[in-house]
Amino acid sequence: MSVELPVFDISKPLNESSLTSLQDACKEWGFFYVTSHGISGDMYQKLRRFSGGIFGLRDEDKIKMGASNYTPRFIASPFFESLRVSGPDFYASAKSSIDAFSDQPTDEEFSELMKEYGEKMTELCEKIMKAILSSFGEDLHHKYYKSEFGNCHGYFRINNYTIPLEQDHQEDDVDLLEGLGMHTDMSCITIVDQDDIGGLQVRTRDGIGLMDINPKDEALVVNVGDLLHAWTNGRLRSSQHRVVLKRHSFVENRFSLAFFWCFEDQKVVFAPDEVVGGGERGRVFRSFKCGDYLRFRESNEKGKFEKVGHTVEDFARTEDRN
């Protein structure tokens, strides 16, 4: 089954009704769609074409990019590999990866494309974050955006999932494969541009079911990450989600771009009193430094991907979750 998420035109000011729908979506699912985002289909296709050339290289060439830039298959999943491009200097990050194995004239074009994409996504994150804060009240947006989120930065992962073809199917194989295991994102917000293959699933609030988040024409998927979940005292939901792959006879790869917008490492994450609100629930997360949480989620083992299954609930929750 698929979930029907609200769609927001981020180029227009959101009215009171839209802001209520936005917060409801963030509370119930932690996911929604945005349109008029400024990422053209042409840019997406260029990114896919250039990235496809990199993912098509020999494994021994790809690992030259280094463990911090490239995640090979069999780290997070047998089917998943990823190229990371980090801000704020997206150009330099992309160039350092490409320079590790190539000196072609097209390398400059690739690095410039990564820079343009990273900067556009950063601007988009700023618009989305302001809208989310405004859903708590216009005063909250003006009071806290600059002081709390003004130093946020982003990075993105270009993800390639290799799908076993149907003709390679063995009798005891399953048709649905886990491309990336159940996890939450260690970001404030994440923006995903997935191809029409689909496969993104979110866990329901009761923890029992899984719902498909289908690709939608000209729309990007946005989800709340652990850092915003903690900053809002758990009022906005950082949902567990995963990627599944279905065997096909006609397609070999699933492609997606995921942009993660995060606090700076030295930022102390602590929900303002206005966000915590009144009532008996009170404050449910202790204060913590963003960098400490990221280190909790990441393994020091060489080439190890973020720990799947660990969340900010495990790291900073103060109340009994039962």
Coordinates of C-alpha atoms in Angstrom, one line a residue:
M1 CA 0.0 0.0 0.0
S2 CA 1.1 3.6 -0.6
V3 CA 0.6 6.6 1.5
E4 CA -0.9 9.8 0.1
L5 CA 1.3 12.6 1.3
P6 CA 0.5 16.3 0.9
V7 CA 2.2 18.3 -1.9
F8 CA 3.5 21.8 -1.2
D9 CA 4.4 24.4 -3.9
I10 CA 7.5 25.8 -2.1
S11 CA 7.7 28.8 -4.5
K12 CA 4.5 30.3 -3.0
P13 CA 3.9 31.5 0.6
L14 CA 2.0 28.9 2.5
N15 CA -1.3 30.0 4.0
E16 CA -2.6 29.0 7.4
S17 CA -4.3 25.9 6.1
S18 CA -1.2 24.8 4.2
L19 CA 1.0 25.3 7.2
T20 CA -1.4 23.2 9.4
S21 CA -1.3 20.5 6.7
L22 CA 2.5 20.7 6.7
Q23 CA 2.9 20.3 10.4
D24 CA 0.3 17.5 10.4
A25 CA 2.3 15.6 7.8
C26 CA 5.5 16.1 9.8
K27 CA 3.9 14.8 12.9
E28 CA 2.1 11.8 11.4
W29 CA 4.5 10.6 8.7
G30 CA 7.6 12.8 8.8
F31 CA 7.4 13.0 5.0
F32 CA 5.8 15.3 2.4
Y33 CA 6.4 16.3 -1.2
V34 CA 7.5 19.7 -2.6
T35 CA 7.1 21.1 -6.1
S36 CA 8.5 24.2 -7.8
H37 CA 11.8 23.3 -6.2
G38 CA 14.1 24.6 -8.9
I39 CA 15.8 21.3 -9.8
S40 CA 15.1 20.8 -13.5
G41 CA 14.7 17.5 -15.2
D42 CA 17.7 18.4 -17.4
M43 CA 19.9 18.8 -14.3
Y44 CA 18.7 15.5 -12.9
Q45 CA 19.5 13.7 -16.2
K46 CA 22.9 15.2 -16.4
L47 CA 23.6 14.2 -12.8
R48 CA 22.5 10.7 -13.6
R49 CA 24.5 10.4 -16.7
F50 CA 27.8 11.6 -15.1
S51 CA 27.2 9.5 -12.0
G52 CA 26.5 6.5 -14.1
G53 CA 29.9 6.8 -15.7
I54 CA 31.5 6.8 -12.3
F55 CA 29.5 3.9 -10.9
G56 CA 30.4 1.9 -14.1
L57 CA 34.1 2.1 -13.3
R58 CA 36.0 -0.9 -11.9
D59 CA 35.8 -1.3 -8.2
E60 CA 39.5 -0.7 -7.8
D61 CA 39.2 2.7 -9.4
K62 CA 36.1 3.8 -7.4
I63 CA 37.7 3.0 -4.1
K64 CA 40.5 5.5 -4.9
M65 CA 38.0 8.2 -4.1
G66 CA 38.4 7.3 -0.4
A67 CA 36.1 5.9 2.3
S68 CA 34.7 9.4 3.2
N69 CA 33.6 10.0 -0.5
Y70 CA 32.6 6.6 -1.8
T71 CA 30.7 3.7 -0.1
P72 CA 31.1 0.5 -2.1
R73 CA 28.7 -2.4 -2.2
F74 CA 28.5 -4.8 0.7
I75 CA 29.1 -2.0 3.3
A76 CA 25.5 -0.9 3.8
S77 CA 24.0 -3.4 1.5
P78 CA 25.1 -5.9 -1.2
F79 CA 23.1 -3.8 -3.7
F80 CA 24.0 -0.3 -2.6
E81 CA 26.9 2.0 -3.5
S82 CA 27.1 5.8 -2.9
L83 CA 29.2 8.8 -3.8
R84 CA 29.2 11.6 -1.2
V85 CA 29.6 15.3 -2.1
S86 CA 30.0 17.6 0.8
G87 CA 29.3 21.4 1.3
P88 CA 29.8 24.2 1.6
D89 CA 32.4 23.9 -1.2
F90 CA 30.6 21.3 -3.3
Y91 CA 33.0 21.9 -6.2
A92 CA 36.1 21.1 -4.3
S93 CA 34.5 18.0 -2.8
A94 CA 33.5 16.6 -6.2
K95 CA 36.8 17.5 -7.7
S96 CA 38.8 15.8 -5.0
S97 CA 36.9 12.6 -5.8
I98 CA 37.2 12.8 -9.5
D99 CA 40.9 13.7 -9.4
A100 CA 41.6 10.4 -7.6
F101 CA 41.2 8.4 -10.8
S102 CA 40.6 10.8 -13.8
D103 CA 42.0 13.8 -15.6
Q104 CA 39.4 14.1 -18.4
P105 CA 38.1 17.4 -19.7
T106 CA 34.6 16.5 -18.6
D107 CA 35.7 16.4 -15.0
E108 CA 35.4 20.2 -14.7
E109 CA 31.8 20.0 -16.0
F110 CA 31.0 17.3 -13.4
S111 CA 32.4 19.4 -10.6
E112 CA 30.5 22.5 -11.7
L113 CA 27.3 20.5 -11.9
M114 CA 27.8 19.2 -8.4
K115 CA 28.4 22.8 -7.2
E116 CA 25.2 24.0 -8.9
Y117 CA 23.1 21.2 -7.5
G118 CA 24.5 21.5 -4.0
E119 CA 23.8 25.3 -3.9
K120 CA 20.3 24.9 -5.2
M121 CA 19.5 22.3 -2.7
T122 CA 20.9 24.4 0.1
E123 CA 18.6 27.2 -0.9
L124 CA 15.7 24.8 -1.0
C125 CA 16.4 23.5 2.5
E126 CA 16.4 27.0 3.8
K127 CA 12.9 27.7 2.3
I128 CA 11.5 24.4 3.6
M129 CA 13.0 24.9 7.1
K130 CA 11.4 28.4 7.3
A131 CA 8.1 27.0 6.3
I132 CA 8.3 24.2 8.9
L133 CA 9.1 26.8 11.7
S134 CA 6.3 29.0 10.5
S135 CA 3.9 26.1 11.0
F136 CA 4.5 26.6 14.7
G137 CA 3.7 30.3 14.4
E138 CA 5.3 33.1 12.5
D139 CA 7.0 34.4 15.7
L140 CA 9.0 31.1 15.9
H141 CA 10.3 31.5 12.4
H142 CA 11.6 35.0 13.0
K143 CA 12.9 34.2 16.5
Y144 CA 14.8 31.0 15.9
Y145 CA 15.7 30.5 12.2
K146 CA 18.9 32.6 12.1
S147 CA 20.1 31.7 15.6
E148 CA 19.3 28.0 15.4
F149 CA 19.5 27.1 11.8
G150 CA 21.6 29.9 10.3
N151 CA 24.8 27.9 10.3
C152 CA 23.4 24.6 8.9
H153 CA 25.3 23.0 6.1
G154 CA 24.5 20.2 3.6
Y155 CA 25.9 17.2 1.8
F156 CA 24.4 14.8 -0.7
R157 CA 24.7 11.2 -1.6
I158 CA 24.4 10.0 -5.2
N159 CA 23.0 6.5 -4.7
N160 CA 23.2 3.6 -7.1
Y161 CA 21.3 0.3 -6.4
T162 CA 22.1 -2.7 -8.5
I163 CA 19.0 -4.8 -9.1
P164 CA 19.5 -8.5 -9.8
L165 CA 17.8 -9.3 -13.1
E166 CA 14.8 -11.6 -13.2
Q167 CA 16.7 -14.1 -15.4
D168 CA 19.3 -14.5 -12.6
H169 CA 16.5 -15.5 -10.1
Q170 CA 17.2 -18.7 -8.2
E171 CA 14.4 -20.9 -6.9
D172 CA 15.0 -20.0 -3.3
D173 CA 15.5 -16.2 -3.9
V174 CA 12.9 -13.7 -2.8
D175 CA 11.4 -11.2 -5.2
L176 CA 11.7 -8.2 -2.8
L177 CA 15.2 -7.3 -1.8
E178 CA 16.3 -4.8 0.9
G179 CA 18.4 -2.2 -0.9
L180 CA 19.1 -0.2 2.3
G181 CA 17.9 -1.3 5.7
M182 CA 15.5 0.4 8.1
H183 CA 16.9 3.6 9.5
T184 CA 16.3 7.3 10.4
D185 CA 18.3 10.1 8.9
M186 CA 20.9 12.0 11.0
S187 CA 19.9 15.4 9.6
C188 CA 17.5 18.2 10.2
I189 CA 15.7 17.5 6.9
T190 CA 16.5 15.3 4.0
I191 CA 15.4 15.9 0.4
V192 CA 15.2 12.9 -1.9
D193 CA 15.0 12.8 -5.7
Q194 CA 14.2 9.2 -6.7
D195 CA 13.7 7.8 -10.2
D196 CA 10.5 6.2 -11.3
I197 CA 11.5 2.7 -10.1
G198 CA 10.4 3.7 -6.5
G199 CA 11.1 1.5 -3.6
L200 CA 11.1 4.0 -0.7
Q201 CA 9.0 2.7 2.3
V202 CA 8.1 4.4 5.6
R203 CA 7.2 2.6 8.8
T204 CA 3.8 3.4 10.2
R205 CA 3.5 5.2 13.6
D206 CA 2.4 2.0 15.3
G207 CA 5.6 0.3 14.2
I208 CA 3.8 -2.6 12.5
G209 CA 3.2 -1.6 8.9
L210 CA 5.2 -0.3 5.9
M211 CA 3.8 2.1 3.3
D212 CA 5.3 2.9 -0.1
I213 CA 6.2 6.5 -0.9
N214 CA 5.8 6.5 -4.6
P215 CA 7.7 8.8 -7.0
K216 CA 5.6 11.8 -8.1
D217 CA 6.1 13.8 -11.3
E218 CA 8.1 17.0 -10.8
A219 CA 8.1 16.5 -7.0
L220 CA 10.8 15.8 -4.5
V221 CA 10.3 13.9 -1.2
V222 CA 11.2 15.7 2.0
N223 CA 11.5 14.0 5.4
V224 CA 12.3 15.1 9.0
G225 CA 15.6 13.9 10.4
D226 CA 16.7 13.0 13.9
L227 CA 18.2 16.4 14.6
L228 CA 14.9 18.3 13.9
H229 CA 13.0 15.5 15.8
A230 CA 15.1 16.3 18.9
W231 CA 15.0 20.1 18.4
T232 CA 11.2 19.9 18.4
N233 CA 11.2 17.7 21.5
G234 CA 9.8 14.8 19.4
R235 CA 6.8 16.8 18.1
L236 CA 7.9 16.3 14.5
R237 CA 8.5 12.7 13.6
S238 CA 11.8 11.3 12.3
S239 CA 10.4 8.1 10.7
Q240 CA 12.1 4.9 10.1
H241 CA 12.3 4.1 6.4
R242 CA 14.1 1.8 4.0
V243 CA 14.6 1.1 0.3
V244 CA 13.4 -2.1 -1.3
L245 CA 14.3 -3.4 -4.7
K246 CA 12.0 -5.6 -6.9
R247 CA 13.6 -7.9 -9.4
H248 CA 12.9 -6.8 -13.0
S249 CA 13.7 -8.2 -16.4
F250 CA 14.0 -4.7 -17.9
V251 CA 16.0 -2.6 -15.4
E252 CA 19.4 -3.1 -13.7
N253 CA 19.7 0.0 -11.5
R254 CA 17.7 2.3 -9.2
F255 CA 19.1 5.8 -8.9
S256 CA 18.5 8.5 -6.3
L257 CA 19.9 11.7 -4.9
A258 CA 19.6 12.4 -1.2
F259 CA 20.5 15.8 0.2
F260 CA 21.0 16.0 4.0
W261 CA 20.8 19.4 5.8
C262 CA 22.4 19.4 9.2
F263 CA 23.4 21.5 12.1
E264 CA 27.1 22.4 12.4
D265 CA 29.1 20.0 14.6
Q266 CA 29.5 22.4 17.5
K267 CA 25.8 23.2 17.7
V268 CA 24.1 22.2 21.0
V269 CA 20.7 20.7 20.1
F270 CA 18.1 21.7 22.7
A271 CA 14.4 22.3 22.2
P272 CA 13.3 25.9 23.0
D273 CA 10.6 26.2 25.7
E274 CA 8.1 27.5 23.1
V275 CA 8.5 24.3 21.1
V276 CA 8.4 22.0 24.1
G277 CA 5.1 23.5 25.1
G278 CA 3.1 22.9 28.3
G279 CA 1.4 19.8 29.6
E280 CA 2.6 16.8 31.5
R281 CA 4.9 15.4 28.8
G282 CA 7.7 17.9 29.5
R283 CA 11.2 17.8 28.0
V284 CA 12.0 14.3 26.5
F285 CA 15.5 14.9 25.1
R286 CA 18.6 16.0 26.9
S287 CA 20.8 18.6 25.3
F288 CA 23.6 17.2 23.1
K289 CA 26.3 18.4 20.8
C290 CA 25.5 17.6 17.1
G291 CA 29.0 16.3 16.4
D292 CA 28.8 13.9 19.3
Y293 CA 25.6 12.4 17.9
L294 CA 27.1 12.1 14.4
R295 CA 30.0 10.2 15.9
F296 CA 27.6 7.9 17.8
R297 CA 25.9 7.1 14.4
E298 CA 29.1 6.7 12.4
S299 CA 31.5 3.9 12.9
N300 CA 35.3 4.5 12.9
E301 CA 35.9 1.3 11.0
K302 CA 37.3 2.1 7.6
G303 CA 34.7 2.2 4.9
K304 CA 31.8 1.7 7.3
F305 CA 28.5 3.3 6.5
E306 CA 26.3 5.0 9.0
K307 CA 24.9 2.6 11.6
V308 CA 21.5 1.4 10.4
G309 CA 19.1 1.0 13.2
H310 CA 20.5 3.6 15.7
T311 CA 18.6 6.8 16.2
V312 CA 18.6 9.9 18.4
E313 CA 16.1 8.1 20.6
D314 CA 18.9 5.8 21.6
F315 CA 21.3 8.6 22.1
A316 CA 19.5 11.4 23.9
R317 CA 16.0 10.4 25.0
T318 CA 15.5 11.0 28.7
E319 CA 12.0 9.6 29.4
D320 CA 10.8 6.0 29.4
R321 CA 9.6 5.1 25.9
N322 CA 7.4 2.3 27.0

